Amino acid sequence: KQEVTQIPAALSVPEGENLVLNCSFTDSAIYNLQWFRQDPGKGLTSLLLIQSSQREQTSGRLNASLDKSSGRSTLYIAASQPGDSATYLCAVTPDRGSTLGRLYFGRGTQLTVWP
Amino acid sequence: DAGVTQSPTHLIKTRGQHVTLRCSPISGHKSVSWYQQVLGQGPQFIFQYYEKEERGRGNFPDRFSARQFPNYSSELNVNALLLGDSALYLCASSLDLPYEQYFGPGTRLTVT
């Protein structure tokens, strides 16, 4: 069974810092990996999607990398801002069988950026 | 274009009651999935439908059921509610399997 782990569980930093959030998964047979943002009590906003054949994706101040063989992904946030405060979730999609298309999530990293 | 919509936004029910949650996917999307997110946890997969057929079911009891309609909207039904069913229920749609999934705002269910 696919298991996804995110480290750290929580992070509190001053504005302007560069951050790295980590995600690991136990089964490397994935189709893609997505990073989501979730504000308190709200739905999920997709930030970046990396296909299994890709090594990284970038969107603005966000950069996500994928090392499929080692079962790891990192989300890099440059020049953090208070508006980045949220929970960041990592999710993988298996590439085969009856679990094709379903997302397996980590528990998330709760980020607080203070002014 | 409108994103994924869910109704209602919030719901309070009593133990033993029944609840129906509704989801409308992004126009053109044929797959709908349901997830349960308990406070402090990541979302857990409940059901997945593609072209009106069930394609997957997570580890949830038979009290949970779902269906997808000809217009690709979906509803999630939960019978005999328990306190532990209190959670944020999220719906996601995708163009096809296993493409990128887009989430709705969720329905907050509180069981008292």
mmCIF file of N, CA and C in Angstrom, chain A residues 3-50:
data_model
loop_
_atom_site.group_PDB
_atom_site.id
_atom_site.type_symbol
_atom_site.label_atom_id
_atom_site.label_comp_id
_atom_site.label_asym_id
_atom_site.label_seq_id
_atom_site.Cartn_x
_atom_site.Cartn_y
_atom_site.Cartn_z
ATOM 1 N N GLU A 3 2.235 4.729 0.870
ATOM 2 C CA GLU A 3 2.215 5.619 2.029
ATOM 3 C C GLU A 3 3.040 6.856 1.716
ATOM 4 N N VAL A 4 2.496 8.007 2.085
ATOM 5 C CA VAL A 4 3.143 9.281 1.808
ATOM 6 C C VAL A 4 3.435 9.981 3.133
ATOM 7 N N THR A 5 4.660 10.443 3.280
ATOM 8 C CA THR A 5 5.095 11.099 4.509
ATOM 9 C C THR A 5 5.618 12.489 4.188
ATOM 10 N N GLN A 6 5.228 13.480 5.001
ATOM 11 C CA GLN A 6 5.712 14.836 4.790
ATOM 12 C C GLN A 6 6.448 15.334 6.029
ATOM 13 N N ILE A 7 7.584 15.932 5.773
ATOM 14 C CA ILE A 7 8.425 16.473 6.836
ATOM 15 C C ILE A 7 8.869 17.881 6.446
ATOM 16 N N PRO A 8 8.824 18.898 7.383
ATOM 17 C CA PRO A 8 8.322 18.745 8.745
ATOM 18 C C PRO A 8 6.802 18.832 8.805
ATOM 19 N N ALA A 9 6.227 18.535 9.955
ATOM 20 C CA ALA A 9 4.781 18.642 10.120
ATOM 21 C C ALA A 9 4.364 20.098 10.222
ATOM 22 N N ALA A 10 5.236 20.927 10.786
ATOM 23 C CA ALA A 10 4.949 22.348 10.913
ATOM 24 C C ALA A 10 6.245 23.130 10.783
ATOM 25 N N LEU A 11 6.096 24.368 10.300
ATOM 26 C CA LEU A 11 7.257 25.214 10.047
ATOM 27 C C LEU A 11 6.839 26.663 10.263
ATOM 28 N N SER A 12 7.620 27.393 11.030
ATOM 29 C CA SER A 12 7.331 28.800 11.289
ATOM 30 C C SER A 12 8.586 29.603 10.978
ATOM 31 N N VAL A 13 8.494 30.549 10.032
ATOM 32 C CA VAL A 13 9.673 31.274 9.568
ATOM 33 C C VAL A 13 9.365 32.747 9.398
ATOM 34 N N PRO A 14 10.394 33.606 9.447
ATOM 35 C CA PRO A 14 10.170 35.027 9.153
ATOM 36 C C PRO A 14 10.064 35.251 7.657
ATOM 37 N N GLU A 15 9.391 36.296 7.304
ATOM 38 C CA GLU A 15 9.215 36.665 5.907
ATOM 39 C C GLU A 15 10.560 36.790 5.202
ATOM 40 N N GLY A 16 10.617 36.330 3.947
ATOM 41 C CA GLY A 16 11.818 36.484 3.137
ATOM 42 C C GLY A 16 12.679 35.233 3.058
ATOM 43 N N GLU A 17 12.439 34.287 3.946
ATOM 44 C CA GLU A 17 13.258 33.071 3.931
ATOM 45 C C GLU A 17 12.892 32.158 2.761
ATOM 46 N N ASN A 18 13.905 31.404 2.313
ATOM 47 C CA ASN A 18 13.687 30.357 1.323
ATOM 48 C C ASN A 18 13.402 29.047 2.065
ATOM 49 N N LEU A 19 12.416 28.305 1.601
ATOM 50 C CA LEU A 19 11.949 27.131 2.337
ATOM 51 C C LEU A 19 12.018 25.875 1.489
ATOM 52 N N VAL A 20 12.181 24.738 2.175
ATOM 53 C CA VAL A 20 12.121 23.441 1.523
ATOM 54 C C VAL A 20 11.175 22.540 2.297
ATOM 55 N N LEU A 21 10.147 22.049 1.615
ATOM 56 C CA LEU A 21 9.216 21.091 2.207
ATOM 57 C C LEU A 21 9.488 19.732 1.567
ATOM 58 N N ASN A 22 9.461 18.686 2.381
ATOM 59 C CA ASN A 22 9.822 17.361 1.895
ATOM 60 C C ASN A 22 8.643 16.405 1.867
ATOM 61 N N CYS A 23 8.656 15.525 0.885
ATOM 62 C CA CYS A 23 7.623 14.514 0.717
ATOM 63 C C CYS A 23 8.305 13.217 0.295
ATOM 64 N N SER A 24 7.914 12.114 0.925
ATOM 65 C CA SER A 24 8.451 10.813 0.512
ATOM 66 C C SER A 24 7.305 9.828 0.327
ATOM 67 N N PHE A 25 7.473 8.870 -0.575
ATOM 68 C CA PHE A 25 6.441 7.875 -0.839
ATOM 69 C C PHE A 25 7.085 6.507 -0.963
ATOM 70 N N THR A 26 6.335 5.473 -0.600
ATOM 71 C CA THR A 26 6.931 4.141 -0.462
ATOM 72 C C THR A 26 6.963 3.337 -1.754
ATOM 73 N N ASP A 27 6.033 3.587 -2.674
ATOM 74 C CA ASP A 27 5.960 2.834 -3.921
ATOM 75 C C ASP A 27 6.300 3.765 -5.079
ATOM 76 N N SER A 28 7.370 3.468 -5.799
ATOM 77 C CA SER A 28 7.836 4.368 -6.866
ATOM 78 C C SER A 28 7.022 4.239 -8.156
ATOM 79 N N ALA A 29 6.075 3.320 -8.205
ATOM 80 C CA ALA A 29 5.239 3.145 -9.401
ATOM 81 C C ALA A 29 4.139 4.206 -9.431
ATOM 82 N N ILE A 30 4.525 5.438 -9.693
ATOM 83 C CA ILE A 30 3.556 6.529 -9.703
ATOM 84 C C ILE A 30 3.408 7.091 -11.107
ATOM 85 N N TYR A 31 2.221 7.651 -11.369
ATOM 86 C CA TYR A 31 1.948 8.301 -12.654
ATOM 87 C C TYR A 31 2.331 9.775 -12.580
ATOM 88 N N ASN A 32 1.972 10.411 -11.461
ATOM 89 C CA ASN A 32 2.367 11.792 -11.241
ATOM 90 C C ASN A 32 2.349 12.117 -9.754
ATOM 91 N N LEU A 33 2.842 13.278 -9.422
ATOM 92 C CA LEU A 33 2.841 13.784 -8.048
ATOM 93 C C LEU A 33 2.334 15.213 -8.088
ATOM 94 N N GLN A 34 1.442 15.544 -7.168
ATOM 95 C CA GLN A 34 0.903 16.897 -7.097
ATOM 96 C C GLN A 34 1.196 17.507 -5.742
ATOM 97 N N TRP A 35 1.466 18.808 -5.759
ATOM 98 C CA TRP A 35 1.548 19.596 -4.534
ATOM 99 C C TRP A 35 0.313 20.496 -4.485
ATOM 100 N N PHE A 36 -0.338 20.513 -3.305
ATOM 101 C CA PHE A 36 -1.528 21.314 -3.102
ATOM 102 C C PHE A 36 -1.299 22.282 -1.948
ATOM 103 N N ARG A 37 -2.074 23.351 -1.981
ATOM 104 C CA ARG A 37 -2.144 24.284 -0.863
ATOM 105 C C ARG A 37 -3.558 24.223 -0.299
ATOM 106 N N GLN A 38 -3.664 24.262 1.033
ATOM 107 C CA GLN A 38 -4.972 24.272 1.682
ATOM 108 C C GLN A 38 -4.995 25.337 2.767
ATOM 109 N N ASP A 39 -5.893 26.295 2.622
ATOM 110 C CA ASP A 39 -6.125 27.290 3.669
ATOM 111 C C ASP A 39 -7.117 26.702 4.669
ATOM 112 N N PRO A 40 -7.090 27.180 5.914
ATOM 113 C CA PRO A 40 -7.911 26.571 6.977
ATOM 114 C C PRO A 40 -9.376 26.407 6.591
ATOM 115 N N GLY A 41 -9.881 25.193 6.677
ATOM 116 C CA GLY A 41 -11.284 24.914 6.410
ATOM 117 C C GLY A 41 -11.692 24.977 4.957
ATOM 118 N N LYS A 42 -10.725 25.117 4.071
ATOM 119 C CA LYS A 42 -11.029 25.286 2.653
ATOM 120 C C LYS A 42 -10.650 24.042 1.840
ATOM 121 N N GLY A 43 -10.970 24.092 0.542
ATOM 122 C CA GLY A 43 -10.601 23.015 -0.358
ATOM 123 C C GLY A 43 -9.125 23.091 -0.736
ATOM 124 N N LEU A 44 -8.739 22.255 -1.674
ATOM 125 C CA LEU A 44 -7.342 22.169 -2.093
ATOM 126 C C LEU A 44 -7.120 22.933 -3.388
ATOM 127 N N THR A 45 -6.022 23.680 -3.429
ATOM 128 C CA THR A 45 -5.619 24.381 -4.638
ATOM 129 C C THR A 45 -4.368 23.713 -5.182
ATOM 130 N N SER A 46 -4.428 23.260 -6.429
ATOM 131 C CA SER A 46 -3.267 22.613 -7.026
ATOM 132 C C SER A 46 -2.186 23.648 -7.328
ATOM 133 N N LEU A 47 -0.974 23.362 -6.867
ATOM 134 C CA LEU A 47 0.154 24.270 -7.089
ATOM 135 C C LEU A 47 1.019 23.813 -8.263
ATOM 136 N N LEU A 48 1.423 22.551 -8.204
ATOM 137 C CA LEU A 48 2.313 22.011 -9.231
ATOM 138 C C LEU A 48 2.006 20.538 -9.420
ATOM 139 N N LEU A 49 2.108 20.077 -10.659
ATOM 140 C CA LEU A 49 1.976 18.661 -10.969
ATOM 141 C C LEU A 49 3.225 18.242 -11.723
ATOM 142 N N ILE A 50 3.834 17.158 -11.277
ATOM 143 C CA ILE A 50 5.025 16.629 -11.940
ATOM 144 C C ILE A 50 4.699 15.238 -12.472
#
